[in-house]
Each structure stands twice: as structure tokens, then as C-alpha cells.
Coordinates of C-alpha atoms in Angstrom, one line a residue:
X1010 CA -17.1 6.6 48.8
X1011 CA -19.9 9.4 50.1
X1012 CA -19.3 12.9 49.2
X1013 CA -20.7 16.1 51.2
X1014 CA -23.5 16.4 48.5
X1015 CA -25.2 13.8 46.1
X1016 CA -25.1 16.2 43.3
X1017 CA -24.5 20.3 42.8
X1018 CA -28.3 21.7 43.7
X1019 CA -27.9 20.1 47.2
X1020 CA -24.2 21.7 47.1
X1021 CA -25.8 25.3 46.1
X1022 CA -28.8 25.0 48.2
X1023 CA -26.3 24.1 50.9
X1024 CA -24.4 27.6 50.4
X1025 CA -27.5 29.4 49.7
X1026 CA -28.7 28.9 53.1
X1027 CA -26.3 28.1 55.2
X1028 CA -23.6 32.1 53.5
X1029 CA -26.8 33.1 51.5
X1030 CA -24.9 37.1 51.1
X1031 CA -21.8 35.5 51.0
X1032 CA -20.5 36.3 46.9
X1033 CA -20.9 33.6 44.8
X1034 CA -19.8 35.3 41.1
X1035 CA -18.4 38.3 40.2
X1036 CA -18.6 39.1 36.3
X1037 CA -17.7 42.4 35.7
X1038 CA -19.7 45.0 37.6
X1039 CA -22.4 42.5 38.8
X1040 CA -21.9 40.7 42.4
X1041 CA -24.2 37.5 43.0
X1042 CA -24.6 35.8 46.4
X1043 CA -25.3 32.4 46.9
X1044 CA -29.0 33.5 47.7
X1045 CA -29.1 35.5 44.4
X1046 CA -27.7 32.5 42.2
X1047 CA -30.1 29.9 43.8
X1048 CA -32.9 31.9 42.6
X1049 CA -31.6 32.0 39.0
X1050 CA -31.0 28.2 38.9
X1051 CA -34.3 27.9 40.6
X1052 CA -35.7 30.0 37.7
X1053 CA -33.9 28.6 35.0
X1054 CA -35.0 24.8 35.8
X1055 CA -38.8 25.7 36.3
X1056 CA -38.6 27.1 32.9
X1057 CA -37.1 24.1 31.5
X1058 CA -39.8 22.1 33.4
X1059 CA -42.3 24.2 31.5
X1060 CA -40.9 23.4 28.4
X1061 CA -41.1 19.8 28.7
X1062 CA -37.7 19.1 29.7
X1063 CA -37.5 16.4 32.2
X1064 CA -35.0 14.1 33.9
X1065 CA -32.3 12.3 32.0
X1066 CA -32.6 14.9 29.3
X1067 CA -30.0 16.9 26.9
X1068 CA -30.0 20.2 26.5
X1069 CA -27.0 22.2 25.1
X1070 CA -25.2 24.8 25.9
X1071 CA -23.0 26.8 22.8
X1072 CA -22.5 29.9 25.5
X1073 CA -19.3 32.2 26.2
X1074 CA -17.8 33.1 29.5
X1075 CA -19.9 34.7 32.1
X1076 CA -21.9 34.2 35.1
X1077 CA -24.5 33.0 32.9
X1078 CA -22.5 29.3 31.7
X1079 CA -22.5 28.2 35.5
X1080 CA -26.1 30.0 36.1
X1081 CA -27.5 27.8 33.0
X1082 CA -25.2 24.6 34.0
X1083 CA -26.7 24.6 37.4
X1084 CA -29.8 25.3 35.9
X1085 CA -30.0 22.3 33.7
X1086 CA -28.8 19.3 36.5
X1087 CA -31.0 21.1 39.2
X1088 CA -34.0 19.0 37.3
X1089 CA -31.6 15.7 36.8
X1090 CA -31.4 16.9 33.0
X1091 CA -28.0 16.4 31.8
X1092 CA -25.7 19.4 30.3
X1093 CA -23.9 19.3 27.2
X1094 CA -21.2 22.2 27.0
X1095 CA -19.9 22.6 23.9
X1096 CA -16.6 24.4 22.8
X1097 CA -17.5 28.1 21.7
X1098 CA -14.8 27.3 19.2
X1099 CA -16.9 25.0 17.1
X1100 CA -18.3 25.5 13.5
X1101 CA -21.2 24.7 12.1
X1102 CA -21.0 20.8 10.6
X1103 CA -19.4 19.8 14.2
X1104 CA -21.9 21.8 16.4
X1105 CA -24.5 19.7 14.4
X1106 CA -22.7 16.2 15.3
X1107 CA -22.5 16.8 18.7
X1108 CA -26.3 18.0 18.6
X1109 CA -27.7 15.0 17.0
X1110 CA -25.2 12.6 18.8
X1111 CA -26.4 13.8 22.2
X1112 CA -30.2 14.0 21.0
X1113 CA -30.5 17.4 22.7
X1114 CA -33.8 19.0 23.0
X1115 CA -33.2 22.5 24.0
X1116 CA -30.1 24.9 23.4
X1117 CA -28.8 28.0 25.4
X1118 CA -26.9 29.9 22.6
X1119 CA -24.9 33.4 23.2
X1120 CA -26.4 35.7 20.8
X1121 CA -22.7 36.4 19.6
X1122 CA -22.3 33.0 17.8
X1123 CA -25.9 32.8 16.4
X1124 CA -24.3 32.9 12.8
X1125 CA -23.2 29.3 13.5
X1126 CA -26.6 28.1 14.4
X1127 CA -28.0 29.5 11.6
X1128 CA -27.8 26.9 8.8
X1129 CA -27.7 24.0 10.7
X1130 CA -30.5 20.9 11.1
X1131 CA -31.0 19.9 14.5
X1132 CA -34.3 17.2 14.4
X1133 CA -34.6 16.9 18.6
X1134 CA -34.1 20.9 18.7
X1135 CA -37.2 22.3 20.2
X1136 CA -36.0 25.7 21.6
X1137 CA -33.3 28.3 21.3
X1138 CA -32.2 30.4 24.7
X1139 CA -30.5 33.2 23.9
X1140 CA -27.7 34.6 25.9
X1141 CA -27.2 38.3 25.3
X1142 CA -24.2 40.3 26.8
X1143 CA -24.0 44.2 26.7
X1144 CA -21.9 44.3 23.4
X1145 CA -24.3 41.6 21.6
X1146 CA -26.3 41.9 18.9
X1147 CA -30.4 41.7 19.7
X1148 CA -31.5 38.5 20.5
X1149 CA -32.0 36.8 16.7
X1150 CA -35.3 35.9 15.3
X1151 CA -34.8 32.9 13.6
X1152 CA -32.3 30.0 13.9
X1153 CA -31.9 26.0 13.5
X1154 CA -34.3 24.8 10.5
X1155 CA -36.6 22.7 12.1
X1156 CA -36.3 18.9 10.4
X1157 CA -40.5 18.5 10.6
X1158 CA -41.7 22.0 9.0
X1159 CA -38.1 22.9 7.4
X1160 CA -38.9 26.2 8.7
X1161 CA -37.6 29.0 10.3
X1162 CA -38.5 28.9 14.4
X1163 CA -39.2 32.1 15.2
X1164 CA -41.3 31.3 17.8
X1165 CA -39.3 28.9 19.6
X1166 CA -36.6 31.9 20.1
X1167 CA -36.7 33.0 23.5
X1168 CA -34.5 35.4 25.7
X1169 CA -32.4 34.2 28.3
X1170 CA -34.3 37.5 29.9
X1171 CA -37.7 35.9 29.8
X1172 CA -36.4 32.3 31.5
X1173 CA -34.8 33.9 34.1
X1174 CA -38.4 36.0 34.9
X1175 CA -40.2 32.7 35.2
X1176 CA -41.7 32.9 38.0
X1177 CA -43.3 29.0 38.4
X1178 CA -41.8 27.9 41.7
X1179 CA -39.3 24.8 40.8
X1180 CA -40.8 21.2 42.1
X1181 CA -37.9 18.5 42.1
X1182 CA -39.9 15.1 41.9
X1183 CA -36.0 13.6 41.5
X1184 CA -33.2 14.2 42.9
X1185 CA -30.2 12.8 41.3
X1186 CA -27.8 10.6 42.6
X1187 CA -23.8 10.7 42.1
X1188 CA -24.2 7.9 40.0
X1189 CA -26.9 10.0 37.5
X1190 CA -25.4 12.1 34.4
X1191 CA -24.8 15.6 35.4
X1192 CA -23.4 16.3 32.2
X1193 CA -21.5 14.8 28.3
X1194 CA -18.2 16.8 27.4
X1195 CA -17.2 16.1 23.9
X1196 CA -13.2 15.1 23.2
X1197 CA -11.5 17.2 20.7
X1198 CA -11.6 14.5 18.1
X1199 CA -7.6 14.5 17.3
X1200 CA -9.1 11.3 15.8
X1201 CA -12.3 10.8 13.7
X1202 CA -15.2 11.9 15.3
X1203 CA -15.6 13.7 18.6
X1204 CA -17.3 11.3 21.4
X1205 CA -19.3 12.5 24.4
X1206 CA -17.8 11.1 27.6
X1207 CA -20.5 10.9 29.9
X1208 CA -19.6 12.6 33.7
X1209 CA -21.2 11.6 36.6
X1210 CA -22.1 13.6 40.2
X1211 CA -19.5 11.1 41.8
X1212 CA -16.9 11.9 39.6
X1213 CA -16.9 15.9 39.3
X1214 CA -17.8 15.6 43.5
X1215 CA -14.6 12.9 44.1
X1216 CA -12.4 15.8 42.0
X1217 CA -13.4 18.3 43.8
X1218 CA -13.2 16.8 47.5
X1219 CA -10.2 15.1 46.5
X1220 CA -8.9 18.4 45.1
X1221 CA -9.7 20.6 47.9
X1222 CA -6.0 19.8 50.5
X1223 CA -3.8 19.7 47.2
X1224 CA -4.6 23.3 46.5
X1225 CA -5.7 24.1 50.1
X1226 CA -9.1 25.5 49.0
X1227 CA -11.3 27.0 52.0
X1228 CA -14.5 29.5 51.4
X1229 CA -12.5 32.5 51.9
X1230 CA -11.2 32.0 48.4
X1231 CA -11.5 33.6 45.2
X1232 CA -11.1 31.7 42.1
X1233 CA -10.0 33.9 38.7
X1234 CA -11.6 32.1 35.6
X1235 CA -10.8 33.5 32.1
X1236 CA -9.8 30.3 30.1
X1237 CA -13.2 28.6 28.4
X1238 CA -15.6 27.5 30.7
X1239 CA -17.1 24.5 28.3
X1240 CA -13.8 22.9 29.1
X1241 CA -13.5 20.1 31.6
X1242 CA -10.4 21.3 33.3
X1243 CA -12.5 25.0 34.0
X1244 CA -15.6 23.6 34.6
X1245 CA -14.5 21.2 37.2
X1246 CA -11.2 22.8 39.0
X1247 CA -12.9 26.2 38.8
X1248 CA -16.5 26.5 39.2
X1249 CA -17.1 23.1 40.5
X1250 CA -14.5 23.1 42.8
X1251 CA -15.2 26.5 44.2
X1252 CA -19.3 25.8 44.3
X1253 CA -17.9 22.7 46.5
X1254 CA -16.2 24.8 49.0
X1255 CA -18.8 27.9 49.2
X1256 CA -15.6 30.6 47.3
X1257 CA -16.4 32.9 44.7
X1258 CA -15.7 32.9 40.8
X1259 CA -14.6 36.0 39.0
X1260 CA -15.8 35.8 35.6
X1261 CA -13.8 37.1 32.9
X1262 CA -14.7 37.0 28.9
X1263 CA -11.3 35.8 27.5
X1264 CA -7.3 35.9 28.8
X1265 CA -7.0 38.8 26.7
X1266 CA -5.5 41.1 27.0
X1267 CA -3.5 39.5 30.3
X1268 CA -3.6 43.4 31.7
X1269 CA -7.0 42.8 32.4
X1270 CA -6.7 39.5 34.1
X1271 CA -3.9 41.0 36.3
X1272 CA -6.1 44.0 37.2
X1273 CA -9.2 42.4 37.9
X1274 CA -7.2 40.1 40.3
X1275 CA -6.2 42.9 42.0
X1276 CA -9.0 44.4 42.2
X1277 CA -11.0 41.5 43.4
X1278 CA -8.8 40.0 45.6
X1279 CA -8.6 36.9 43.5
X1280 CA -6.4 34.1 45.4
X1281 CA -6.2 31.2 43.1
X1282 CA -5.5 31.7 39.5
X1283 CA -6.0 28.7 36.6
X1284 CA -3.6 28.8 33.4
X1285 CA -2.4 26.6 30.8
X1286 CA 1.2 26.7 29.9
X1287 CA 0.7 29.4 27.5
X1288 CA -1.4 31.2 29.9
X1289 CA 2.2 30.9 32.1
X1290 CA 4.5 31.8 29.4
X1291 CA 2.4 35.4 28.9
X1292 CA 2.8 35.7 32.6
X1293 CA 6.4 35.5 32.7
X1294 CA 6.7 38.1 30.0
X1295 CA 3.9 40.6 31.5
X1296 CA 5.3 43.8 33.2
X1297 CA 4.1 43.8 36.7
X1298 CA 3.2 46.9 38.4
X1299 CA 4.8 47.9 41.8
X1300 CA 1.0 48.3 43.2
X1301 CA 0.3 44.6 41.8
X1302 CA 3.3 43.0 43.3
X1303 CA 2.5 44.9 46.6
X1304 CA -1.3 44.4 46.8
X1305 CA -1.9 41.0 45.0
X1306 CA -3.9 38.2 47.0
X1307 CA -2.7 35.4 44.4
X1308 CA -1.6 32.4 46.5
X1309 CA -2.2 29.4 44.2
X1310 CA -1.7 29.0 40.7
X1311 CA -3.1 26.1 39.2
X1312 CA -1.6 24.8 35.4
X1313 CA -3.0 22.0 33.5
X1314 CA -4.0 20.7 29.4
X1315 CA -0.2 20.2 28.8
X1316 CA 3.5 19.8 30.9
X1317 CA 5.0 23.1 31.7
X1318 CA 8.9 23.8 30.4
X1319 CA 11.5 24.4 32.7
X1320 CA 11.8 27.8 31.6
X1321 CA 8.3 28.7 31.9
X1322 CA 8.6 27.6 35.7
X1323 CA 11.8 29.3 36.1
X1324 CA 10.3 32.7 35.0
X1325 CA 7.1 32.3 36.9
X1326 CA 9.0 32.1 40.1
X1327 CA 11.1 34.8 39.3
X1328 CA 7.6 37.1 39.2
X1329 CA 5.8 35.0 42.1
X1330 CA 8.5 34.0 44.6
X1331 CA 5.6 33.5 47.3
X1332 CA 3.1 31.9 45.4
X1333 CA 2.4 28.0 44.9
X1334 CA 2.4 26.7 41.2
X1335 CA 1.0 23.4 41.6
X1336 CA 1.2 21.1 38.3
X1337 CA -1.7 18.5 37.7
X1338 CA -2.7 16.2 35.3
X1339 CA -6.0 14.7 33.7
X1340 CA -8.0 14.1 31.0
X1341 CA -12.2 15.0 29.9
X1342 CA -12.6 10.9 30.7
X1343 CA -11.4 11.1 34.3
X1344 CA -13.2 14.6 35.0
X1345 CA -10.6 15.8 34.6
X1346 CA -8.0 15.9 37.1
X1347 CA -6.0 12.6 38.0
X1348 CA -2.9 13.7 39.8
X1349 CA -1.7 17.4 41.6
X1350 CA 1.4 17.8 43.5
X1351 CA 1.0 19.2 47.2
X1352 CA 0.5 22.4 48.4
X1353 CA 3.1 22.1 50.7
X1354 CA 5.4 19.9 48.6
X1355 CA 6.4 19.5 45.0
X1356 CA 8.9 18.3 42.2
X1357 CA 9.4 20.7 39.5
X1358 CA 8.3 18.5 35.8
X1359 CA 6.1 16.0 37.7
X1360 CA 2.3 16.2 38.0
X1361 CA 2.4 15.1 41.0
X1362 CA 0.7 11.8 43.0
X1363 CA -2.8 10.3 42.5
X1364 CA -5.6 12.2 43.8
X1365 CA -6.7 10.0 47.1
X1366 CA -8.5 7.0 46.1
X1367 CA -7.4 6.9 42.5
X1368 CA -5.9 4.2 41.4
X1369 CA -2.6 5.0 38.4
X1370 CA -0.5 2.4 37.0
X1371 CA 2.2 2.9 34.1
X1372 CA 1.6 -0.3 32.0
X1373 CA 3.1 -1.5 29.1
X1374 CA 1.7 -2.8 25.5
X1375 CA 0.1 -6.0 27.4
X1376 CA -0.8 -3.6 30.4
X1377 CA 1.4 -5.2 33.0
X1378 CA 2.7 -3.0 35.3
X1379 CA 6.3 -1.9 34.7
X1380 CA 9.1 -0.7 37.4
X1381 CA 9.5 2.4 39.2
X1382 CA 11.4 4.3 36.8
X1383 CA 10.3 2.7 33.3
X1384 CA 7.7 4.4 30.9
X1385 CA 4.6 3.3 30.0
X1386 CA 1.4 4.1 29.3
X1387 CA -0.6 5.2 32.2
X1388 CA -3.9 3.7 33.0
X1389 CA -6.4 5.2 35.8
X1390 CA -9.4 4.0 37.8
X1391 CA -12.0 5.6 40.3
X1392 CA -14.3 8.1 41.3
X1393 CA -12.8 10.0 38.9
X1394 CA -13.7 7.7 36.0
X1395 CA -16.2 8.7 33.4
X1396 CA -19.1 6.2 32.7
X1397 CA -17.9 5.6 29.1
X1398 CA -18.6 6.8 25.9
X1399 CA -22.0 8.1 24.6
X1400 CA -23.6 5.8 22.6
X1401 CA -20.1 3.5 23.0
X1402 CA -20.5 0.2 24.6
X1403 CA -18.5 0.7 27.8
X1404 CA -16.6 -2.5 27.3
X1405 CA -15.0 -1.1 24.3
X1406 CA -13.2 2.2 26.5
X1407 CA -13.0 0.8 30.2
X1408 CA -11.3 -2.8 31.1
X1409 CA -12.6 -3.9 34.8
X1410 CA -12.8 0.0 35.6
X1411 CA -9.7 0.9 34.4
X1412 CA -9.3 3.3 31.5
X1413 CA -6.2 3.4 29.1
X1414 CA -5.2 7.4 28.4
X1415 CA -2.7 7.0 25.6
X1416 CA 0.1 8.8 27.9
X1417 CA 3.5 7.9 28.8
X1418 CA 4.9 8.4 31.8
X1419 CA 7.3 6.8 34.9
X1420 CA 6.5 7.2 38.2
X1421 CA 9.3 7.5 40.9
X1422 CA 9.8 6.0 44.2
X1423 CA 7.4 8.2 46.3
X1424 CA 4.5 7.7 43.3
X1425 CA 4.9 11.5 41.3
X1426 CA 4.4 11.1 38.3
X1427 CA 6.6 12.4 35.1
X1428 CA 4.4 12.5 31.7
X1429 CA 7.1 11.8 28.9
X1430 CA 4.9 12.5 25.7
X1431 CA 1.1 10.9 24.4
X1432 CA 2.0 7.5 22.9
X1433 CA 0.3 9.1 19.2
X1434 CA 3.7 11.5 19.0
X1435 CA 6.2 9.2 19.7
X1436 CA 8.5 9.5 17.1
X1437 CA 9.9 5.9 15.6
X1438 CA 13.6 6.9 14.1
X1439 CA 16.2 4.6 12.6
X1440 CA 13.7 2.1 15.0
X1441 CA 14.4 4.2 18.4
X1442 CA 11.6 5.8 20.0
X1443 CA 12.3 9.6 20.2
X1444 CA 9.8 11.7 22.5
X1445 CA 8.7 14.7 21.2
X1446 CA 8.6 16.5 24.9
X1447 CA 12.4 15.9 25.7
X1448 CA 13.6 17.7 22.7
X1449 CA 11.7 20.2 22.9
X1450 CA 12.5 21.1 26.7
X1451 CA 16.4 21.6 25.2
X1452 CA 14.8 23.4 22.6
X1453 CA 12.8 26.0 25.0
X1454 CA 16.2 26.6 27.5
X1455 CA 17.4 28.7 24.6
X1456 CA 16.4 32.7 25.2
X1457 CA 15.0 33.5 21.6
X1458 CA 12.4 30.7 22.1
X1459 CA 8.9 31.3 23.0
X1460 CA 7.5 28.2 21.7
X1461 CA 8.2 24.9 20.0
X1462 CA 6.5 21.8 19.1
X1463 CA 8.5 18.5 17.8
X1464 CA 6.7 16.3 15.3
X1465 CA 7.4 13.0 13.3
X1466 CA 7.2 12.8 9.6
X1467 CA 7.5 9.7 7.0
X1468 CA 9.9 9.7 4.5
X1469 CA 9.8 7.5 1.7
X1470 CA 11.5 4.5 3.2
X1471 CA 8.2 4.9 6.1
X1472 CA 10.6 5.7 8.3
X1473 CA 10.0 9.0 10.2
X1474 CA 11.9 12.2 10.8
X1475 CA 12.7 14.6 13.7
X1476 CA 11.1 17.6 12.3
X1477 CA 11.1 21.0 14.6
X1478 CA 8.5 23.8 14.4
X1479 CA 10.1 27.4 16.5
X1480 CA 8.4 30.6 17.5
X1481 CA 10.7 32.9 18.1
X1482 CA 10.4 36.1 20.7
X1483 CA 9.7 39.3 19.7
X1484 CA 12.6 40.9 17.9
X1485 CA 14.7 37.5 18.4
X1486 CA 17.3 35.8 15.8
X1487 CA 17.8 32.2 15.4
X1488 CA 19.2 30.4 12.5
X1489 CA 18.1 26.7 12.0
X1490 CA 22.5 25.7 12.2
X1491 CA 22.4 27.7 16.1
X1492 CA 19.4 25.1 17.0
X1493 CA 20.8 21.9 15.9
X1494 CA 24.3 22.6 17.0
X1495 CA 23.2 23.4 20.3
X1496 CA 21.3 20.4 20.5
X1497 CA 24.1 18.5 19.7
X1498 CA 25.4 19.4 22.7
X1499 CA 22.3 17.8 24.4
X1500 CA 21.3 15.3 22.8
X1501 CA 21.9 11.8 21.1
X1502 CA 22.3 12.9 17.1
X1503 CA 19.0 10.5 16.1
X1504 CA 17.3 13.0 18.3
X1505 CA 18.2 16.0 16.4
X1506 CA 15.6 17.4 14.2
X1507 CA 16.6 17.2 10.5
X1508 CA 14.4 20.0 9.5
X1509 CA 13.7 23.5 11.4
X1510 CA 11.0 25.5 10.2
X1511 CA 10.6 29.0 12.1
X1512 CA 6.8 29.9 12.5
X1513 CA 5.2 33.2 13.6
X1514 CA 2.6 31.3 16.0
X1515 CA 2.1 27.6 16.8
X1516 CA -2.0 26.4 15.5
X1517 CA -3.5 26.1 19.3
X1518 CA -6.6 24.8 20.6
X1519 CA -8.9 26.0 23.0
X1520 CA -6.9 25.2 25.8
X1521 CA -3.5 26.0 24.5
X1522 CA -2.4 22.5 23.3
X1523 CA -0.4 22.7 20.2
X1524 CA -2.3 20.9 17.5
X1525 CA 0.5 18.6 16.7
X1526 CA -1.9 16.9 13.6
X1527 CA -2.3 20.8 12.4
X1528 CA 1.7 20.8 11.7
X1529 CA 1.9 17.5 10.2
X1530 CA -1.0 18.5 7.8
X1531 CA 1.0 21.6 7.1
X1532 CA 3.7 19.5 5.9
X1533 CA 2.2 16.7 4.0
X1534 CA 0.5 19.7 1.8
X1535 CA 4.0 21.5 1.3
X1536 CA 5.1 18.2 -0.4
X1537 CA 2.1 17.5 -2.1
X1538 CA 3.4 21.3 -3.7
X1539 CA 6.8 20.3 -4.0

């Protein structure tokens, strides 16, 4: 299938001529047109040129929100070299996998997290960019041993100042293609290692196109980005998407505190909005002013990483009775997004239908196709589908295009979807499957619960248990008896958790997923104490 552009220069160089004042990022008190962030990028790539960095190349990026992650993504694939975003989250022994997995040769670093660079070994690392913003620290002197001299690389520190003044006009000798590399995002590695699944143009470009009627994205639009930009689900249904249709980004540091996110959507006139689940829950609980729920623009809300509860919709609507909260699904292999409901037509707790062109079956264990209706796992193929694995033989992750994503779901008659839990956290008791995900929708209906999570743990006889993990709202009373009695009243008993422990916040990743491995941890070392 052909796309409006081969890869994202042509798409910017499009905008840059054809709306070159038009705004292309705000970020904080700085406004920058499409003419304006062309020459940037343009900047950014002749200095990488400069350095040596060529097509097919790695090079990094360890950078917090800002204009600057798109400036330097765009940047980096303007030359054909391929991006490697990594989460700002990371520590030192996994920033240095993922460096010396993806052989990268060059690193943009905010000058924030340099103390996680600093006592690393990074072999291909030639050269540190550092990204200052106006709280940082100055730009550090030394950082990343080099593995020839073992020596600190002063000299290879440069400003993210000093590429953005180069003034070498860029030269593309190669323009890549939608089947070249625009960029590697790294899984959280909920098992083993991380792996870098390698994106193409033609699957960030099918996502976007494909993603455009769903949420009924035009120029005019403003797109509100506060969750982390390294993540595939921001990257792609945020910048990417709004790059694809000439909008603008407002570029904000972090979803906190949400009073800031509301007011800079006010005062920018932000339209579409991106959240998580958790994102959705703070929403429901913010008090919104009269001059906010007169004046706001917001007419899409987006939510993605993890199903939203039924209470969580409930109190959205309550808030937004106008807007559109459209539910989607994906995953970093498919780019991410898979499946969205329609603008103009949804079913509350699905995810929606395939994106056009994508392919989604719900399989069982010997991936035959099951009925309407029945769970399985859900396998995907398309544009949306990432090469493979980096450094992975491709015949090891992808089965005649198809890859398997390790979730359950059933799909009704009209083809929306219903995720029922990841096949990892199905919970085996007494020999009946339990999922996880419908307990814990009785659990959230009751109104002292803010959050839960519903996890398996062996016992002895290697059978496992229904074990319950509750946060509470503020100033709220629950007693472990109210919670299974009121399940009772829901529930089969072998779905009842035998154990409630009440928590004062539920471990999170970057995107708000409840690190279900983090509880289970938690547990095993109470016993090991017991």
C-alpha cells in the first residue's frame, strides 16, 4: 500500500513549504513553524553528517520531553540513520545493553540524566549531544569511558547549542524508503532481556494514515503530549501522527501536576488529548474550573497501554459529556496501534476494529482461528508489523507475517474487539483459568477503590492463588471481609481472591501499566521472611 510520503523528511518538508508559519510545536513559551523546525532537522542532520554518521546508522537518544525529542528524531532519519529512543526511566546497566545491543555511535543525552551516563562503557560511542533545558545543570564535561583510551571524553561533549548552529547546508545522497529503519524501540523486558523491535517508514506511515478517520484528525488540530515521548504509543499517535496531518504538538515536561496539563490546554487551544488509564483516573478526580469547562477546545481523547475500567469511563463522561474517548489497542511490535473504535461510533470495554488493512485473528494454542465469541490469543499482520527483532532471526518472532502478542481477547459479530487479560497473568486455579482483568473490573465498581491489580501466586501443591493488591482513595475505608463479600456477590467463589493486601500505590511503569512481576516479587520475598 503507498502512503502520502516515503518517510518523515518528505512529510516535514511537505508542511514546511506548502504552511511553512503554520505552528508546528509549542513547548512552553517557544512557538516553532513548520519553516522554523525544518531548519533545525536540516541543521541537526548536517551535523551528524559531519560527524561521520551515515545511512543505516544508530544513534541514541536518552532525552526528556520537549520540542527537542521530535527536533532530534527528525533530525536523525532525515539522513536514513535510524533512532534509538530510549526510556528516560532507565539506569545505568540497562542504558548500557541497549547501547551496545543497537551498536550506536552517537548519543543525544538531556543534561538532567547525565549521572546515568557517567559510569557506563559504551565501545561504538563516539559522541555525546547534550540537551540542556532552563532548570539544567551546565552541559557536563565528561561522560561514557571510552573502551579504546578508558578515558574521560571531554572533547567529544558537545552542546545541543553548537549542532543546531551548524551551518553546513544538509545533502541527502539517500532518501529512505518505507521499507528502511526509521527507528529500534526497546520492549520493557517483563522477560529477560529487553529486544529492540525494529520499525519501519511503512509501518509508523500505515498508523498514522490509517489512524487519521478513527480520531478524525485534520491540520486545524492541536495535539496535547505530556506522557514520555521515547514511548511508541506517543511517538507514533502524537508526534507522528500530527507531523502526518500538518497539526501542532504542545510539549509538556511530565503529567504533573494535571493543573498544568488542564491549563495549558486551555490556553493553547489543545483539541486532542493522549492518556493512559491512570492519566483518565486523575482526570475524573481533578476539579474543573467553570472557565475550563466553558472555554476548553478538547474534542478527542485518546487512551491506550492498558483497558480502561468501567468506572474510570463512567467518571470521564460525567466531566466531558461532549467529548469523544476513543479506546485503542497495540503493541511497540505493531507500531503501535492495531485497533481504535470510531469517532462516530463505539462500545464501551472494546478497543475497537482493526485499523484498515490489518489483518486480527483470535487463535488458539495451535493458532487456528476460534468463533466469534471465544478467547484466544490475538495474532496481527500488516503495515503495521515491525520487521522483527534486532539481532533476532525474524523466523523466530513472525510466522508468514503474522505476529503472536501474548493477548486474549474475543471478537464480536461486527469485528470489536474485547482484550480479556495477557495470556502471562492468567491465573490457573483448582485447574480453571481465572482472568486477572474481570476481577478486578468488580473490584474497581466499589467507591473506595482507586486502583487494583489481581495476580496469581503458587502455593506449595504448585497450584496458584487469587491474590488482590487495593489502593484505596484518599481518606477511604475498606476491610479485606467488605471486598471478598462483595465479590461474592459477583463472582464464582474460585475467583475470589484468598488474600487482600491494601497498598498505598501500585509499582507503575512508564506508561502507567501496573508491573504485575513487581507484586509477585513483593510476595515471594515476604515468604522468603516468613
Amino acid at each position: 500500500m503507498t502512503y502520502k510520503f516515503e518517510n518523515l523528511y518528505q512529510n516535514l518538508s511537505f508542511y514546511a513549504s506548502e504552511k511553512s508559519r503554520h505552528i508546528a510545536i509549542y513547548d512552553e513559551d517557544m512557538e516553532i513553524s513548520y519553516a522554523e523546525l525544518k531548519a533545525k532537522v536540516d541543521a541537526i542532520g548536517a551535523y551528524l553528517q559531519n560527524s561521520g554518521i551515515r545511512f543505516g546508522d544508530r544513534v541514541a537518544m536518552y532525552v526528556q520531553n520537549g520540542y527537542e525529542f521530535f527536533t532530534i528524531f527528525l533530525g536523525i532519519t532525515s539522513i536514513g540513520a535510524v533512532a534509538v529512543p530510549m526510556n528516560t526511566f532507565l539506569k545505568n546497566e540497562e542504558i548500557e545493553y541497549i547501547l551496545d545491543n543497537s551498536r550506536s555511535r552517537m548519543i543525544f543525552a538531556s543534561t538532567a540524566l547525565s549521572k546515568e551516563l557517567k559510569s557506563i562503557s559504551a565501545p561504538d560511542i563516539r559522541r555525546i549531544i547534550w540537551v540542556k533545558s532552563k532548570s539544567d545543570e551546565p552541559t557536563p564535561n565528561s561522560a561514557l569511558p571510552n573502551a579504546q583510551t578508558q578515558g574521560a571524553l571531554s572533547e567529544h561533549n558537545v552542546s545541543f547549542d553548537t549542532v543546531l548552529a551548524c551551518k553546513t547546508k544538509l545533502e541527502i545522497a539517500k532518501s529512505p524508503t518505507e521499507n528502511d529503519l526509521s527507528h529500534i524501540v526497546y520492549t520493557s523486558g517483563t522477560t529477560g532481556r529487553p529486544k529492540g523491535a525494529m520499525i519501519r517508514y511503512k509501518n509508523i506511515l500505515s498508523n498514522a494514515d490509517k489512524a487519521t478517520p478513527r480520531y478524525n484528525v485534520s491540520g486545524k488540530d492541536r495535539f496535547l503530549v505530556f506522557l514520555p515521548m521515547f514511548h511508541s504509543f506517543t511517538l507514533t499517535a502524537t508526534l507522528i501522527l500530527s507531523l502526518y496531518n500538518g497539526a501542532s504538538i504542545i510539549a509538556l515536561k511530565s503529567v504533573f501536576p494535571i493543573t498544568n496539563v488542564l491549563n495549558t490546554a486551555l490556553k493553547r487551544k489543545a483539541t486532542v488529548f493522549l492518556g493512559i488509564p491512570s492519566v483518565y483516573t486523575m482526570l475524573g478526580k481533578a476539579k474543573l474550573g467553570w472557565k475550563f469547562r466553558w472555554f476548553n477546545k478538547l474534542r478527542v481523547f485518546m487512551s491506550g497501554a492498558a483497558p480502561l475500567a468501567q468506572q474510570t469511563i463512567d467518571e470521564f463522561y460525567k466531566k466531558f459529556p461532549k467529548a469523544h474517548l476513543i479506546e485503542g489497542y497495540g503493541l511497540s511490535e505493531c507500531s503501535p496501534i492495531v485497533s481504535l473504535n470510531y469517532y462516530d461510533k463505539q462500545k464501551i470495554l472494546s478497543v475497537g476494529t482493526p485499523l484498515d488493512g490489518y489483518e486480527v485473528k483470535i487463535v488458539n494454542d495451535e493458532t487456528m482461528e476460534v468463533a466469534r465469541g471465544e478467547i484466544g490469543e490475538i495474532i496481527v499482520r500488516g503495515d503495521c508489523v515491525m520487521e522483527g527483532y534486532l539481532n533476532i532471526p525474524p523466523e523466530e518472532t513472525l510466522t508468514n507475517g503474522w505476529i503472536r502478542t501474548g493477548d486474549l481477547a474475543y471478537m464480536d459479530d461486527e469485528g470489536f474487539i474485547y482484550i480479556v487479560d495477557r495470556i502471562k497473568d492468567i491465573i490457573i486455579a483448582k485447574g480453571i483459568n481465572v482472568y486477572p482483568r474481570e476481577v478486578e473490573e468488580i473490584i474497581y465498581k466499589m467507591p473506595q477503590v482507586e486502583a487494583c491489580a489481581v495476580v496469581g501466586i503458587r502455593d506449595e501443591y504448585a497450584d496458584e492463588e487469587v491474590v488482590a493488591f487495593v489502593q484505596l482513595k484518599e481518606n477511604q475505608k475498606l476491610s479485606e471481609r467488605e471486598i471478598k463479600t462483595y465479590l461474592k456477590n459477583h463472582l464464582a467463589n474460585y475467583k475470589i481472591p484468598k488474600v487482600v493486601h491494601f497498598v498505598p500505590d501500585l509499582p507503575r511503569n512508564a506508561t502507567g501499566k501496573v508491573l504485575k512481576r513487581a507484586l509477585k516479587e513483593q510476595i515471594a520475598k515476604e515468604g522468603e521472611k516468613a
